Each structure stands twice: as C-alpha cells, then as structure tokens.
Short mmCIF file of C-alpha atoms in Angstrom, two decimals:
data_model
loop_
_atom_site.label_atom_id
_atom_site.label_comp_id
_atom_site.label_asym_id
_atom_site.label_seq_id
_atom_site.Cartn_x
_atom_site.Cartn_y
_atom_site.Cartn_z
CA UNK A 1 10.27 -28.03 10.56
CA UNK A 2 12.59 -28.00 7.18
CA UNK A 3 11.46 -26.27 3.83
CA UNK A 4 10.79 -29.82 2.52
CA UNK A 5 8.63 -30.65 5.68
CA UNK A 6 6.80 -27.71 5.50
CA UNK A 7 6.30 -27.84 1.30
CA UNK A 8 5.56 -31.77 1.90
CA UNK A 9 2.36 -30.59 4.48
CA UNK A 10 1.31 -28.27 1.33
CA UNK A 11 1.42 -30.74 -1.55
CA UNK A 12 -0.13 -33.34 1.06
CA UNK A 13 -3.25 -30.47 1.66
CA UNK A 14 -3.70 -29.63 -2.31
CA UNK A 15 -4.26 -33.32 -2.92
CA UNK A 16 -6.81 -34.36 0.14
CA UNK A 17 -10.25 -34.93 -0.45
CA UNK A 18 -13.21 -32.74 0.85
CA UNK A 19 -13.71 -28.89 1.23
CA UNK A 20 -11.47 -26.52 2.18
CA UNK A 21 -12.73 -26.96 5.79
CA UNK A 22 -11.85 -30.55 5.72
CA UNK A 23 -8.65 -29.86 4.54
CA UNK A 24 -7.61 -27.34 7.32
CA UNK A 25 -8.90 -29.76 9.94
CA UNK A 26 -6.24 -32.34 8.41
CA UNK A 27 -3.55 -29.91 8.34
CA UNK A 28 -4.63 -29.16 11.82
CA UNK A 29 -4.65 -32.77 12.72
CA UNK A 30 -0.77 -32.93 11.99
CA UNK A 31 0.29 -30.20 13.44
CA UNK A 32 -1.07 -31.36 16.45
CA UNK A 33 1.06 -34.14 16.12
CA UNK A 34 4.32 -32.27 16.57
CA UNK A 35 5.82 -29.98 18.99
CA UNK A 36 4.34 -26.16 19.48
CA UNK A 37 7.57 -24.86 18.37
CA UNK A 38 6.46 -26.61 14.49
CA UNK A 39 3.27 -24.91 14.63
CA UNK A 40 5.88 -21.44 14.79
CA UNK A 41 8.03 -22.94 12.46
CA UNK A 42 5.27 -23.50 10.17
CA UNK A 43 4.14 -19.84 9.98
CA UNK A 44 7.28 -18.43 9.48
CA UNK A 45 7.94 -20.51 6.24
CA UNK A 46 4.05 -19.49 5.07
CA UNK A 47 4.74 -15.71 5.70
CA UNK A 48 8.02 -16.28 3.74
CA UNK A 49 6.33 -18.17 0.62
CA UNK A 50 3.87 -15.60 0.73
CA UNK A 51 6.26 -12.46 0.35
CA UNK A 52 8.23 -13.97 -2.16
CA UNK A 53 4.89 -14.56 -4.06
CA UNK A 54 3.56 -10.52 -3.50
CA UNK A 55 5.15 -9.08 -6.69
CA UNK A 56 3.49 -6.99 -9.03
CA UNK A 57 3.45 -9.16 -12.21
CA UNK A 58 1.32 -12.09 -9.75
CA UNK A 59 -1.11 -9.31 -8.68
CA UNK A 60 -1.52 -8.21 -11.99
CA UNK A 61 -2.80 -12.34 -12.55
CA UNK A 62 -4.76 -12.24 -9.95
CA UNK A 63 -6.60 -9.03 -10.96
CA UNK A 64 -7.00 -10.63 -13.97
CA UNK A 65 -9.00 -13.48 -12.86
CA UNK A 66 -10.85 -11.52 -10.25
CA UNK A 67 -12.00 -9.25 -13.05
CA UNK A 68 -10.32 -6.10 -11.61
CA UNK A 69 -11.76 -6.62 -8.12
CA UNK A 70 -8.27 -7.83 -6.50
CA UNK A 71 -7.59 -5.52 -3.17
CA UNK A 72 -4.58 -5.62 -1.10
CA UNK A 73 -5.90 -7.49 1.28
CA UNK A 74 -7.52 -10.22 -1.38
CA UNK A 75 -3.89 -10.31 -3.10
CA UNK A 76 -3.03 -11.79 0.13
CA UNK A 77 -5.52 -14.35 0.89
CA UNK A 78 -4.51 -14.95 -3.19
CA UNK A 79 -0.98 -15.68 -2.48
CA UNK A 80 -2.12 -18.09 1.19
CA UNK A 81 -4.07 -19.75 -1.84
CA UNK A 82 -1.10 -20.28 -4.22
CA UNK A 83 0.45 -21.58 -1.25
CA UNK A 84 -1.99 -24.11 -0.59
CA UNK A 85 -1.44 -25.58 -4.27
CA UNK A 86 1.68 -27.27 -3.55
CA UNK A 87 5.30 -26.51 -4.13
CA UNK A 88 5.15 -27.37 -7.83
CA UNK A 89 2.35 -25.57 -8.73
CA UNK A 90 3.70 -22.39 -6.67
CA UNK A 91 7.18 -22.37 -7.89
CA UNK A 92 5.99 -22.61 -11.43
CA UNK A 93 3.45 -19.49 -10.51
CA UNK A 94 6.44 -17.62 -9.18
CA UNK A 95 8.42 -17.97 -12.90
CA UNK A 96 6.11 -17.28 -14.59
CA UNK A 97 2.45 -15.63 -13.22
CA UNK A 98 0.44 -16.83 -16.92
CA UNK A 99 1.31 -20.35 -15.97
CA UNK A 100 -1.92 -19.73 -14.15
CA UNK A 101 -3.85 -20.47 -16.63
CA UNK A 102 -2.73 -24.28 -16.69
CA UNK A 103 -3.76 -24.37 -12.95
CA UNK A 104 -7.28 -26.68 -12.60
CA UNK A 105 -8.68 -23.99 -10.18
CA UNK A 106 -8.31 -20.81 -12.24
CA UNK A 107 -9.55 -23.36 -15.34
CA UNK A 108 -12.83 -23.79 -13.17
CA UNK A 109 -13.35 -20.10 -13.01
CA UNK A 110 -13.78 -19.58 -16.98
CA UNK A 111 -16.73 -18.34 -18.31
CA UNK A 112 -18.58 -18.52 -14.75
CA UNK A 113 -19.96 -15.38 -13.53
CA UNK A 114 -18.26 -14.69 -10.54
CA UNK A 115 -22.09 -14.52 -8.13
CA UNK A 116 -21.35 -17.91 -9.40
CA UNK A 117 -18.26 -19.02 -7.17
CA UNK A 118 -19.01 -20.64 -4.04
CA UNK A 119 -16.10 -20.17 -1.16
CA UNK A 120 -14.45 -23.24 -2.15
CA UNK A 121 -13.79 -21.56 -5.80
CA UNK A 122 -12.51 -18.13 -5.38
CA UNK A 123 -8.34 -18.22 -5.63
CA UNK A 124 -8.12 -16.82 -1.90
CA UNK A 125 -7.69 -18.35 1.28
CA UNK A 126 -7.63 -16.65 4.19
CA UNK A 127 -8.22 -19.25 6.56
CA UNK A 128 -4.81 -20.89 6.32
CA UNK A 129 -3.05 -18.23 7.96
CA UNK A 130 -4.64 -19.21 10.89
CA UNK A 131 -4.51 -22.94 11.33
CA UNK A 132 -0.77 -22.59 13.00
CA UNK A 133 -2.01 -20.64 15.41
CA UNK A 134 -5.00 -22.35 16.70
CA UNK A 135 -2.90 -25.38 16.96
CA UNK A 136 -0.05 -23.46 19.07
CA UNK A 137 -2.33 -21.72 21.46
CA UNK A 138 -4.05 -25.20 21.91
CA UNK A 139 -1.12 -27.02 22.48
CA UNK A 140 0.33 -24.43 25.01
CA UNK A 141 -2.42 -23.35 26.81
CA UNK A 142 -2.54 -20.28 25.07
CA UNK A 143 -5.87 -19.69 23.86
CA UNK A 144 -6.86 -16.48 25.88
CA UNK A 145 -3.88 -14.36 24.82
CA UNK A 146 -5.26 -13.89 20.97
CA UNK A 147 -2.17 -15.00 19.52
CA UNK A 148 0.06 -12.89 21.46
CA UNK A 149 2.56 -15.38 22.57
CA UNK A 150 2.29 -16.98 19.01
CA UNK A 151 3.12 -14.07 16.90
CA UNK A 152 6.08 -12.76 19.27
CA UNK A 153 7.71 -16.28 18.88
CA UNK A 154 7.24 -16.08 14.86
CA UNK A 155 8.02 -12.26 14.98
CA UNK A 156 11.18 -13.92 16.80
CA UNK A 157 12.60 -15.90 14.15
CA UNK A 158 12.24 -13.23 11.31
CA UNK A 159 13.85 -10.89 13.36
CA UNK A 160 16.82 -12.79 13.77
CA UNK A 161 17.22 -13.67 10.35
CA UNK A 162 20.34 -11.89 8.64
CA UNK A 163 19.93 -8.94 6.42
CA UNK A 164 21.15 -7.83 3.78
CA UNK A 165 23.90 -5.06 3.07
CA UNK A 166 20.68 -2.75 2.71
CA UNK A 167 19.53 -3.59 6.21
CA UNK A 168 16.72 -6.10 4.50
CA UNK A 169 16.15 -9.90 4.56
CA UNK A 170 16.99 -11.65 1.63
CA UNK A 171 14.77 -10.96 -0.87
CA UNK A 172 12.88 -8.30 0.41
CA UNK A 173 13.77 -5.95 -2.22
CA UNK A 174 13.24 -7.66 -5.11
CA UNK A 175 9.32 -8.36 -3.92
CA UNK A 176 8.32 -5.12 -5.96
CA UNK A 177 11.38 -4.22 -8.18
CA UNK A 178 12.56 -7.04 -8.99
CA UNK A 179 10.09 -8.26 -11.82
CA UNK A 180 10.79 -5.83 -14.32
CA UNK A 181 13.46 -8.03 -15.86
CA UNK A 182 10.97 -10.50 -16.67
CA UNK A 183 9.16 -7.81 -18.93
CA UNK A 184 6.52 -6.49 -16.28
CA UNK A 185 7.73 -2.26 -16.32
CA UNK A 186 4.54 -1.49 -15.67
CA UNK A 187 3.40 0.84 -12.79
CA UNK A 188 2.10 -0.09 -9.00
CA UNK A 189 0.93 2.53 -7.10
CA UNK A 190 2.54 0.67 -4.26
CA UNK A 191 -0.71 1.20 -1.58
CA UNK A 192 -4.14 0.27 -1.30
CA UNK A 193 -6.46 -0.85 -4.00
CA UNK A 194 -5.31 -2.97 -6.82
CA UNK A 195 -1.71 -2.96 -9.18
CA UNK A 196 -1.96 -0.07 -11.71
CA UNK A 197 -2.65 -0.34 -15.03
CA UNK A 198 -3.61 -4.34 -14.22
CA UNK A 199 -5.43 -5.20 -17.65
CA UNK A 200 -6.39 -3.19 -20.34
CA UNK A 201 -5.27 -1.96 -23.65
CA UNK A 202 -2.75 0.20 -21.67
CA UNK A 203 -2.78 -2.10 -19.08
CA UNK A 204 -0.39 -5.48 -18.45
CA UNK A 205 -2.30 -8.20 -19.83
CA UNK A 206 0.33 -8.79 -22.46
CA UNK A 207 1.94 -9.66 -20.20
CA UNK A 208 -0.47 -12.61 -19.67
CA UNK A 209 -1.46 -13.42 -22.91
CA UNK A 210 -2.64 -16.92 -21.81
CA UNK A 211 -4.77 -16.03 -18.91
CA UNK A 212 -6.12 -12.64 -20.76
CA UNK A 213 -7.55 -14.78 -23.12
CA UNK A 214 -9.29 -17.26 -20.35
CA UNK A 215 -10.22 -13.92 -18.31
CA UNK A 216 -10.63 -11.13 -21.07
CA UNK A 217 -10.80 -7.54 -20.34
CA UNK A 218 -14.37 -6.03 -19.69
CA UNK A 219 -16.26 -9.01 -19.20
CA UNK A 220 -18.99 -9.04 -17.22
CA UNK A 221 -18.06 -10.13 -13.15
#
C-alpha cells in the first residue's frame, strides 16, 4: 500500500454514510480484502500522518476547540481524527492549524456546550488506530498474541527507514521546533497535560484568530 492508496482509503472513509462505527466496519471491510502485509502497511502510513500532524501550533487548535481540556493523549486521538478527514482537509490543517475553522465538524461544535457532544462529535478518534490491527490478527491467525506480531512487523518498517544526519527520521525534528517560522514562538512544556500558554490574552490564540473567534477564551465547556 502507496501514500495515494492509503490517502484514497481516508478520503473514501470521511465521505461514507453512517456513524463512526459504520465507517470503521467499511474500512475494515477493505482491508480484509488485501493481503496482511496492507493491514501493516496501513499503520505505518497512519503513525506517520499522525507525527507530522503533533506540532505545537495544531495542539494549540485543538485546545482551542476543546476549551482548554486537550491532554496528550486526546491530542492524539485529535490528530487519528484529522486523519480520518481526508488528505485535503489534513494537508490544509497541517499549513495552516486556523483553517480549522472552515472544517464542517469543528463548525458543528460552535456554541454547543460540550455535555452536548455525543461520540460521533468530539474531534478525536481513537478507534482508528485499531482497525489495522484487528484486521491483521484476523487474517493471520493472530488474535491471541494482543498485537504482538502486528506491532513488531510495523515497528519493522520504521526502523528501517533512513535517518537523518542527526540520527532521526525525516521529519522528526521539525514535529516540535519546526513551527516557529510560521509565527507560533510560543512555549510547550513538552510533557503531559496540554501546550502552554494555549489561549488566552498571553496565550496563542492570535495565532488563530479565526477559530478564537468560533471557540472564544473563557467560555463556558
């Protein structure tokens, strides 16, 4: 599986009818379809779209929306989300994080109280991470081994890729540095918990001037 077959599963998922269950089960359904090794080849291009899209300036957005509430861990299932919009919608995310605001999703979220977002709603989605390996341990027989034989084969292919002069894989070390040209110089405390200074007076939502006005500052979650 290519970058334009995996990206062509993605735009196929963001358009499908039904719930997000619904949708899984389709993406399921085709990678069924195709060999195991797909089902590897599949996860290592979703790990790499998501670590190209964990930079502070997009977890700054996503605290935003969330109303200050975005953990590490939630800034994760975020970016499995912005994933699961399609290639258009995530490469326009990735240039520039307040294009958010023009995304139908985050549009839905305005105004509502967030008590008021069912699953389907909130811009995380944790469940996609694990489609690929359902399918591969049910295609190989694998289902006992809790992904061992799964996540060795994907841990496989990132550890062959070729790094960098600085020992790391392309584009590793621009996930956290490398947004300050694009006007984001403001701090991350780098661990747990949510981006520093994320909204605010003092904070980076000028940054995001179009999304801070759809998700202001203060308002009641």
């Amino acid at each position: 599986m290519n970058d334009d077959a995996f990206w062509a599963l993605m735009d196929e998922l963001s358009r499908r009818p039904g719930d997000r269950d619904e949708r899984l089960e389709w993406l399921a359904g085709e990678l069924r379809r195709r060999p195991a090794a797909d089902s590897v080849a599949f996860q290592v291009r979703l790990e790499r779209a998501c670590e190209a899209a964990d930079t502070r300036a997009l977890w700054r957005a996503a605290d935003l929306i969330e109303g200050g509430g975005c953990s590490d861990d939630g800034f994760h299932y975020f970016t499995l989300w912005l994933v699961g919009q399609g290639r258009k919608t995530y490469e326009s995310v990735l240039a520039d994080p307040d294009a958010l605001a023009d995304v139908p999703e985050v549009r839905a979220l305005v105004g509502r109280h967030q008590e008021e977002w069912d699953d389907d709603a909130w811009p995380e989605w944790e469940e996609l991470e694990y489609v690929a390996q359902d399918v591969y341990d049910e295609l190989t027989g694998q289902e006992d081994d809790e992904g061992e034989e799964f996540h060795a084969a994907v841990d496989d292919i990132l550890d062959a890729e070729e790094p960098d002069a600085d020992g790391e894989r392309d584009g590793e070390d621009d996930r956290l540095d490398g947004d300050d040209e694009a006007g984001d110089s403001g701090g991350w405390d780098g661990g747990g918990g949510s981006p520093a200074g994320p909204v605010g007076p003092a904070g980076g939502s000028t940054a995001l001037p179009r999304l801070a006005a759809l998700f202001p500052a203060g308002r009641s979650v």
